[in-house]
């Protein structure tokens, strides 16, 4: 075939691997001269370690994972960089029918409102504690994941101490629905289609979604071994261009049917195409017959979804500090800032004449409406990007933000 | 200097492979070997066993869960994957290729872990070789069955002897540069499609 570049990539069976999958399967990578090999993995730890030892050049990765890696929080330390993001949003918080029934008594409605459902969950947790019952157990996919941090952010903002009032455990995405059905966990935060899977099975209710907790918030990224990227800059740039075209293709409603069928294949998710549709349309069945359309539920391309904002890396960093993963020092903040690489993104996509943001970081939560931003040539629309509690994260004022991020509810 | 014997915990859902690894470790003089197939309730087991080394199959999707648990429980102060030697890239890759990952309790000298991992790697490889040979034998049997059916079809439809039917299959395979079993499969498929029920 005469490919110019060989790239070996890892991915986990989640819908947000779609940009990487379509780059290969629809032929965007080949068009850029990249022979892309995709390896389905069973754990995020494998992905991280296989990048570290050079089995994979790059992979579908949890947004905070490369930051954690570079901060020395993982066993096999190797510099991993993020030159591209694989989408915004896409996660939900799903609870068991029993927990949902309890929350409903305390005022939860099937409206996905994080403040309302969070308040109801808090009331249920206190009621259970008073009755001497075990704390509820929630699962996330990895400690250094957007899921862990957004779940904790949501709970804390609703007056629930995620480290004391509930138990948080780790469960791999494909096992979530089964663990909930078997009663081993009471709720979980995971990407699609593993929430809709519980709704379809009749064993869970979607309580709220990432897109409502923090609209247009970062999720999976392309994690790249830094040593490889420095050695193969042209291969990386070619792949980033392929991913750009793939992301645009994934966003186009005309391709939804084909994309759902592709992701449904056993090599990728192995679940029916119908189960891939909620993430594509944003029309979610919440359980018990309720349905809701969610704006910006999952964006693979629109709203600069693939831009690796330094403010995203830094927000993940503030949450690592907040929950005791690492101490805040200027050096650590610098490591987090340098992990995401918008410079590589710009350099690779500039020849395409596509719209590029004017800055490398933004004040998260500042845009309350969709806002066109200055960019050369084509136009680019950002946001809205608000946190549900009205919080603002200014990446230039990390210390101030951390001061507001303490968990301050007085414990009885 | 008397060394404290190492407590080794092997976590593998594949019982056959786990027992092969366990046998290897015992042969190598490791007396304190525990094998766990199911990770439910593993936290308590680890607290009881207090392993110095935990060997786990990389294919086990619960690796993320285990790693987190080690961090929380401080059983493994800092989980370390396959700690042969950080500089020894080749042996790390061999470990990963063989599907092995190991967690080592803090403070344990690397030279005491390496033999355990080397053994686990060779047992993993032996197991996959065995599995491959079994698969090949099964394919071989399947091929023979298909060839026998194809011969039967030729004998019946063309009035050939068994030898002549086989010779025809072989000649066709050679002419088309394909395997005899492929030619036989095509013939069987075609015969099924044209089957007597339909004609």
XYZ file of C-alpha atoms in Angstrom:
611
model
C 0.000 0.000 0.000
C 2.955 2.296 0.513
C 2.048 4.057 3.751
C 4.365 6.816 4.839
C 3.791 6.322 8.578
C 3.006 3.369 10.845
C 1.165 4.170 14.055
C 0.169 1.732 16.777
C -2.725 2.911 18.944
C -4.705 1.597 21.901
C -8.353 2.229 22.736
C -10.970 1.218 25.280
C -14.472 0.059 24.269
C -16.309 3.349 24.784
C -18.185 5.479 22.324
C -15.701 8.327 22.597
C -13.060 6.192 20.895
C -15.142 6.911 17.756
C -12.846 9.589 16.341
C -9.870 7.241 16.481
C -11.915 4.318 15.160
C -13.350 6.243 12.194
C -9.914 7.674 11.358
C -8.943 4.087 10.639
C -12.171 2.499 9.439
C -13.540 5.290 7.213
C -10.094 5.840 5.742
C -9.055 9.307 6.991
C -5.761 7.977 8.320
C -4.923 6.164 5.079
C -5.624 9.356 3.135
C -2.951 11.091 5.219
C -0.518 8.252 4.557
C -0.936 6.743 8.029
C -1.196 3.007 8.538
C -3.090 3.078 11.837
C -3.307 -0.109 13.880
C -5.981 -0.150 16.597
C -5.636 -2.368 19.662
C -8.641 -2.851 21.906
C -7.574 -2.849 25.536
C -9.130 -4.147 28.727
C -7.974 -1.551 31.252
C -6.765 2.042 31.353
C -3.739 0.819 33.282
C -2.768 -1.345 30.289
C -3.113 1.600 27.922
C -0.986 3.804 30.133
C 1.697 1.150 30.664
C 1.818 0.083 27.017
C 2.405 3.677 25.994
C 5.090 3.971 28.657
C 7.057 0.981 27.384
C 6.527 1.787 23.709
C 4.022 -0.907 22.669
C 1.639 1.889 21.676
C 2.707 5.213 20.197
C -0.526 6.836 21.298
C -3.977 5.999 22.612
C -7.513 6.950 23.536
C -6.937 8.143 27.099
C -8.729 9.650 30.060
C -8.165 13.424 30.060
C -6.482 13.618 33.495
C -4.415 10.472 32.947
C -1.455 12.014 31.062
C -1.362 14.801 33.665
C -1.244 12.205 36.475
C 1.374 10.277 34.544
C 3.666 13.290 34.146
C 3.202 14.210 37.793
C 4.603 10.816 38.762
C 1.291 9.458 40.072
C 1.488 6.293 37.998
C 3.870 3.386 38.346
C 5.625 3.464 34.989
C 6.494 7.097 34.591
C 7.010 8.278 31.065
C 6.193 11.656 29.606
C 2.835 11.597 27.847
C 1.489 14.600 25.970
C -1.939 15.603 24.692
C -1.984 17.255 21.251
C -5.678 16.539 20.511
C -8.915 15.995 22.438
C -11.366 13.255 21.429
C -14.576 15.033 22.433
C -16.551 16.979 25.031
C -19.151 15.478 27.368
C -20.656 12.003 26.886
C -20.839 10.751 30.489
C -23.820 10.218 32.780
C -24.402 9.391 36.416
C -26.637 6.327 36.620
C -28.201 5.019 39.835
C -30.022 1.813 40.703
C -33.823 1.713 40.659
C -33.844 1.527 44.437
C -31.663 4.606 44.841
C -33.712 6.465 42.235
C -36.937 5.630 44.089
C -35.366 6.977 47.281
C -34.194 10.125 45.512
C -37.633 10.658 43.958
C -39.176 10.718 47.450
C -36.774 13.555 48.235
C -37.757 15.563 45.173
C -35.640 14.226 42.303
C -37.328 14.577 38.909
C -36.373 12.992 35.608
C -35.000 16.318 34.375
C -31.258 15.618 34.829
C -30.964 18.847 36.849
C -27.712 18.356 38.831
C -28.748 20.706 41.653
C -32.154 19.099 42.177
C -30.991 15.471 41.883
C -27.896 16.207 43.988
C -30.036 17.668 46.751
C -32.327 14.640 46.680
C -29.343 12.280 46.762
C -27.944 14.170 49.765
C -31.242 13.807 51.613
C -31.318 10.074 50.836
C -27.720 9.647 52.033
C -28.477 11.385 55.342
C -31.650 9.342 55.801
C -29.711 6.117 55.253
C -26.951 7.206 57.640
C -29.511 7.919 60.345
C -31.023 4.482 59.825
C -27.531 2.990 60.296
C -27.313 1.611 56.773
C -24.076 1.209 54.793
C -23.031 4.216 52.733
C -23.966 4.129 49.049
C -21.257 2.805 46.762
C -20.582 4.590 43.489
C -18.197 3.435 40.771
C -15.997 5.376 38.396
C -13.636 3.967 35.783
C -10.287 5.122 37.148
C -9.009 7.395 39.931
C -7.427 9.767 37.390
C -10.524 10.159 35.251
C -12.901 12.952 34.346
C -15.606 10.687 35.799
C -14.058 10.641 39.252
C -13.524 14.390 39.288
C -16.920 15.402 37.870
C -18.760 13.025 40.197
C -16.873 14.453 43.178
C -17.383 18.028 41.971
C -21.118 17.487 41.612
C -21.504 15.760 45.004
C -19.391 18.323 46.856
C -21.309 21.215 45.300
C -24.507 19.555 46.559
C -23.191 19.239 50.126
C -22.138 15.593 49.928
C -18.565 14.747 50.962
C -17.479 12.191 48.362
C -14.702 10.919 50.618
C -16.900 10.391 53.712
C -20.571 10.202 52.826
C -20.292 7.636 50.064
C -17.790 5.029 48.923
C -16.157 5.388 45.502
C -14.800 2.238 43.839
C -13.278 1.471 40.445
C -15.082 -0.725 37.899
C -14.162 -1.161 34.211
C -16.733 0.473 31.852
C -18.103 -2.744 30.292
C -18.779 -4.172 33.790
C -20.709 -1.174 35.154
C -24.207 -2.199 34.109
C -23.701 -5.753 35.399
C -22.284 -4.536 38.716
C -25.329 -2.272 39.172
C -27.768 -5.041 38.234
C -26.060 -7.410 40.681
C -26.307 -4.845 43.495
C -22.532 -4.613 43.969
C -22.720 -0.859 43.383
C -25.547 1.669 43.841
C -24.559 4.057 41.084
C -21.816 4.935 38.659
C -20.403 7.590 36.388
C -19.280 6.318 32.987
C -19.314 7.191 29.292
C -21.913 5.952 26.849
C -23.263 3.465 25.890
C -22.741 1.960 29.345
C -25.466 4.161 30.922
C -28.105 3.481 28.281
C -27.214 -0.196 28.718
C -28.635 -0.120 32.285
C -31.700 1.861 31.211
C -32.466 -0.608 28.416
C -31.961 -3.495 30.838
C -34.460 -1.848 33.212
C -31.949 -1.865 36.074
C -30.968 1.792 36.334
C -31.958 5.447 35.989
C -29.815 8.220 34.563
C -29.796 10.856 37.312
C -27.712 13.552 35.681
C -25.174 14.040 32.894
C -21.708 15.503 32.517
C -23.061 18.034 30.016
C -25.255 19.499 32.794
C -22.640 19.378 35.546
C -20.117 21.248 33.396
C -21.306 22.055 29.915
C -18.812 21.380 27.113
C -16.361 19.875 29.549
C -13.307 17.831 28.572
C -13.367 14.050 28.471
C -11.103 11.664 26.514
C -7.930 12.804 24.814
C -5.253 11.502 22.539
C -2.353 10.576 24.815
C 0.968 10.384 22.977
C 4.342 9.165 24.188
C 6.433 12.318 24.187
C 9.621 10.575 23.050
C 7.758 9.107 20.075
C 6.145 12.455 19.193
C 9.540 14.169 19.165
C 11.005 11.483 16.950
C 8.061 11.330 14.529
C 6.609 14.857 14.248
C 5.382 14.312 10.694
C 3.584 11.089 11.522
C 1.873 12.784 14.452
C 0.859 15.820 12.368
C -0.544 13.531 9.643
C -2.552 11.628 12.247
C -3.883 14.848 13.820
C -5.133 15.955 10.388
C -6.791 12.548 9.937
C -8.414 12.864 13.376
C -9.669 16.347 12.503
C -11.448 15.005 9.416
C -12.691 11.979 11.364
C -14.110 14.193 14.140
C -15.928 16.342 11.587
C -17.358 13.204 9.995
C -18.490 11.861 13.400
C -20.307 15.143 14.168
C -22.292 15.166 10.911
C -25.877 13.938 11.540
C -25.898 12.422 8.036
C -23.349 9.842 9.202
C -25.095 8.800 12.416
C -26.453 5.531 11.062
C -23.126 4.464 9.618
C -21.236 5.518 12.740
C -23.646 3.666 15.053
C -23.302 0.518 12.928
C -19.510 0.834 12.904
C -19.198 1.280 16.672
C -21.651 -1.575 17.252
C -19.259 -4.082 15.666
C -17.778 -6.689 18.008
C -14.267 -5.324 17.407
C -15.336 -2.003 18.938
C -18.283 -1.970 21.372
C -20.188 -5.112 20.524
C -23.550 -3.594 21.455
C -26.506 -2.971 19.122
C -26.527 0.133 16.866
C -29.705 1.355 18.664
C -27.703 1.586 21.869
C -25.234 3.925 20.135
C -27.952 6.390 19.140
C -28.546 8.230 22.459
C -24.968 9.517 22.533
C -25.254 10.620 18.905
C -28.607 12.377 19.159
C -28.443 13.539 22.788
C -31.960 12.107 23.208
C -31.645 9.985 26.318
C -34.028 7.455 27.769
C -33.586 8.082 31.493
C -35.375 5.002 32.808
C -39.003 4.421 33.772
C -40.150 5.720 30.393
C -38.777 9.242 30.811
C -36.934 10.799 27.892
C -35.028 14.024 27.511
C -33.062 15.806 24.792
C -29.756 17.158 26.119
C -27.985 20.014 24.370
C -24.281 19.371 23.687
C -24.517 15.922 25.271
C -21.475 14.661 23.389
C -19.485 16.700 20.896
C -16.738 15.051 18.861
C -16.060 18.157 16.746
C -18.253 21.224 17.311
C -17.338 23.992 19.792
C -13.609 23.342 19.252
C -14.115 19.911 20.827
C -10.739 18.611 19.685
C -8.678 21.571 20.904
C -6.415 20.596 23.831
C -7.082 23.600 26.094
C -4.423 24.139 28.746
C -7.231 25.290 31.039
C -8.688 21.769 30.841
C -5.401 20.203 31.963
C -5.147 22.761 34.765
C -8.716 22.182 35.946
C -7.976 18.439 36.231
C -4.863 19.425 38.170
C -6.871 21.540 40.639
C -9.113 18.549 41.306
C -6.103 16.281 41.895
C -4.922 18.794 44.477
C -8.409 19.163 45.925
C -8.845 15.435 46.536
C -5.375 14.857 47.880
C -3.701 13.122 44.926
C -0.874 15.647 44.866
C 0.417 18.763 46.607
C 0.020 22.101 44.872
C 3.366 23.617 43.921
C 4.258 25.977 41.074
C 6.359 23.145 39.566
C 3.449 20.699 39.569
C 1.117 23.266 38.028
C 3.721 23.816 35.317
C 3.919 20.078 34.594
C 0.126 19.999 34.186
C 0.152 23.070 31.950
C 2.858 21.620 29.692
C 1.090 18.282 29.327
C -1.560 19.583 26.895
C 0.010 20.780 23.644
C -2.155 23.189 21.609
C 1.037 24.215 19.775
C 1.253 20.782 18.128
C -2.463 20.937 17.293
C -2.064 24.355 15.647
C 1.020 23.356 13.690
C -0.647 20.225 12.313
C -3.981 21.826 11.358
C -2.786 25.201 10.118
C -2.212 23.938 6.552
C -5.908 22.907 6.408
C -7.060 26.499 6.893
C -9.483 25.440 9.633
C -10.672 27.743 12.404
C -8.290 27.802 15.361
C -8.937 29.443 18.735
C -7.059 32.664 19.419
C -5.733 31.526 22.821
C -4.392 28.325 24.400
C -6.409 28.606 27.601
C -9.773 30.081 28.519
C -11.640 31.053 31.645
C -13.845 27.989 32.132
C -17.439 28.776 32.992
C -17.273 32.324 31.654
C -19.344 31.771 28.510
C -23.045 31.669 29.301
C -24.116 31.579 25.666
C -22.612 30.190 22.468
C -20.015 32.744 21.423
C -18.207 33.176 18.122
C -14.522 33.793 18.737
C -11.905 35.518 16.655
C -10.050 33.121 14.453
C -8.392 33.475 11.104
C -10.645 32.616 8.150
C -13.434 30.251 9.089
C -15.520 31.029 12.163
C -15.424 29.152 15.428
C -18.118 29.038 18.080
C -17.298 28.246 21.712
C -19.417 27.428 24.736
C -21.594 27.851 26.644
C -19.283 26.230 29.171
C -20.858 26.851 32.575
C -20.477 24.791 35.728
C -23.931 23.995 37.162
C -23.096 25.750 40.435
C -22.009 28.946 38.701
C -18.323 28.332 39.428
C -15.635 30.035 37.343
C -12.163 28.625 36.780
C -9.542 31.159 35.767
C -6.370 29.226 34.859
C -4.288 32.292 35.709
C -5.606 32.296 39.300
C -5.154 28.700 40.419
C -4.468 29.573 44.074
C -7.679 31.566 44.357
C -9.644 28.749 42.758
C -8.139 26.123 45.048
C -9.149 28.222 48.035
C -12.797 27.959 46.914
C -12.487 24.233 46.173
C -12.066 23.011 49.736
C -14.843 20.821 50.973
C -16.442 23.082 53.562
C -19.733 21.508 54.643
C -19.657 21.090 58.436
C -20.003 17.454 59.439
C -22.463 16.684 62.198
C 21.979 -14.463 55.530
C 18.564 -16.037 55.755
C 16.030 -14.381 53.550
C 12.414 -14.190 54.476
C 10.455 -16.277 51.985
C 8.421 -14.191 49.588
C 4.654 -14.336 49.680
C 3.424 -14.393 46.091
C -0.172 -13.814 45.063
C -1.230 -14.866 41.579
C -4.465 -13.356 40.273
C -5.698 -15.108 37.159
C -9.235 -15.903 36.054
C -7.862 -18.674 33.868
C -7.602 -21.620 36.260
C -5.395 -23.765 34.061
C -2.885 -21.005 33.488
C -2.956 -20.047 37.163
C -2.142 -23.599 38.188
C 0.712 -23.751 35.659
C 2.187 -20.581 37.140
C 1.667 -21.793 40.675
C 3.428 -25.098 39.915
C 6.349 -23.187 38.398
C 6.691 -20.971 41.426
C 6.651 -23.951 43.779
C 9.263 -25.763 41.680
C 11.391 -22.642 41.940
C 11.219 -22.943 45.720
C 8.523 -20.394 46.494
C 6.413 -21.993 49.171
C 4.062 -19.144 49.919
C 2.020 -18.991 46.750
C -1.672 -18.092 46.779
C -3.826 -18.223 43.684
C -6.990 -16.177 43.357
C -9.343 -16.564 40.392
C -12.033 -14.092 41.309
C -11.321 -10.513 42.319
C -14.509 -10.015 44.333
C -13.553 -9.526 47.943
C -9.893 -9.361 46.978
C -9.154 -6.511 49.412
C -9.648 -8.748 52.423
C -7.608 -11.556 50.854
C -4.706 -9.228 50.180
C -4.810 -7.962 53.751
C -4.659 -11.575 54.992
C -1.940 -12.732 52.614
C 0.196 -9.589 52.783
C 1.882 -10.519 49.519
C 5.322 -9.232 48.581
C 4.602 -9.695 44.902
C 1.295 -9.762 43.073
C 1.330 -11.238 39.582
C -1.734 -10.457 37.486
C -2.792 -11.166 33.944
C -2.806 -8.007 31.849
C -6.025 -9.156 30.208
C -7.817 -8.875 33.522
C -10.023 -5.793 33.170
C -9.998 -5.357 36.942
C -6.431 -4.079 36.882
C -7.680 -0.504 37.284
C -9.704 -1.522 40.307
C -6.814 -3.422 41.884
C -4.382 -0.595 41.347
C -6.716 1.832 43.042
C -7.276 -0.552 45.907
C -3.556 -0.971 46.470
C -3.234 2.773 46.631
C -6.064 3.128 49.105
C -5.179 0.195 51.330
C -1.456 0.975 51.304
C -0.806 -2.750 50.982
C 1.239 -1.781 48.001
C 2.353 1.713 48.847
C 2.969 2.557 45.298
C 1.758 0.004 42.775
C 4.537 -0.891 40.434
C 3.918 -2.704 37.220
C 6.355 -5.408 36.198
C 9.419 -4.407 38.010
C 12.152 -6.186 36.470
C 14.326 -3.160 36.078
C 13.249 0.146 34.681
C 16.241 0.263 32.386
C 15.561 -3.215 31.131
C 13.129 -2.348 28.346
C 13.369 -5.741 26.655
C 12.303 -7.726 29.675
C 9.465 -5.316 30.407
C 8.246 -5.779 26.857
C 8.567 -9.536 27.206
C 6.470 -9.352 30.346
C 3.789 -7.362 28.591
C 3.825 -9.619 25.540
C 3.373 -12.588 27.799
C 0.420 -10.881 29.466
C 2.101 -10.518 32.833
C 1.939 -7.555 35.105
C 3.314 -7.562 38.607
C 2.840 -5.371 41.611
C 5.676 -5.243 44.057
C 5.398 -4.137 47.636
C 7.566 -1.133 48.401
C 11.095 -1.814 49.491
C 11.409 -5.233 47.906
C 14.681 -5.650 46.063
C 14.264 -5.984 42.338
C 16.672 -8.905 42.005
C 14.332 -11.000 44.139
C 11.385 -10.234 41.898
C 13.027 -10.818 38.548
C 13.176 -14.644 38.838
C 9.491 -14.710 39.727
C 8.583 -12.628 36.725
C 10.890 -14.566 34.421
C 9.180 -17.733 35.553
C 5.714 -16.253 35.119
C 6.638 -15.064 31.618
C 7.909 -18.466 30.535
C 4.813 -20.160 31.975
C 2.551 -17.670 30.237
C 4.369 -18.380 26.989
C 4.150 -22.121 27.547
C 0.440 -21.774 28.169
C -0.197 -19.765 25.023
C 1.898 -22.216 22.994
C -0.235 -25.027 24.367
C -3.430 -23.159 23.573
C -2.177 -22.479 20.054
C -1.258 -26.105 19.462
C -4.668 -27.172 20.684
C -6.281 -24.716 18.286
C -4.143 -25.986 15.419
C -5.049 -29.582 16.208
C -8.717 -28.646 16.251
C -8.387 -26.854 12.903
C -6.581 -29.862 11.482
C -9.457 -32.108 12.520
C -12.002 -29.698 11.050
C -10.032 -29.580 7.780
C -9.948 -33.347 7.577
C -13.715 -33.505 8.041
C -14.293 -30.954 5.273
C -11.909 -32.778 2.914
C -13.705 -36.057 3.607
C -17.044 -34.445 2.785
C -15.641 -32.928 -0.411
C -14.236 -36.291 -1.447
C -17.642 -37.853 -0.842
C -19.313 -35.243 -3.018
C -16.849 -35.828 -5.872
C -17.113 -39.610 -5.564
C -20.888 -39.423 -5.767
C -21.307 -36.745 -8.441
C -18.357 -37.658 -10.665
C -18.201 -41.382 -9.986
C -14.579 -41.160 -8.817
C -12.689 -43.443 -6.481
C -11.608 -41.969 -3.151
C -8.004 -41.663 -4.343
C -9.035 -40.007 -7.596
C -11.291 -37.584 -5.724
C -8.412 -36.598 -3.442
C -6.031 -36.248 -6.401
C -8.497 -33.923 -8.115
C -8.798 -31.774 -5.001
C -5.024 -31.595 -4.648
C -4.500 -30.761 -8.320
C -7.093 -27.983 -8.183
C -5.489 -26.602 -5.041
C -2.072 -26.574 -6.700
C -3.371 -24.943 -9.866
C -5.126 -22.205 -7.894
C -2.342 -21.864 -5.363
C -4.738 -22.458 -2.470
C -4.984 -24.904 0.404
C -6.732 -28.229 -0.165
C -8.987 -27.475 2.784
C -10.034 -24.176 1.157
C -10.920 -25.922 -2.108
C -12.801 -28.580 -0.164
C -14.677 -25.900 1.797
C -15.709 -24.127 -1.443
C -16.971 -27.388 -2.866
C -18.915 -28.239 0.285
C -20.441 -24.745 0.393
C -21.412 -24.938 -3.272
C -22.919 -28.387 -2.776
C -24.908 -27.104 0.210
C -26.219 -24.204 -1.850
C -27.188 -26.463 -4.739
C -28.351 -29.040 -2.210
C -30.743 -31.849 -3.226
C -33.593 -30.225 -1.276
C -33.650 -27.258 -3.658
C -33.064 -28.941 -7.013
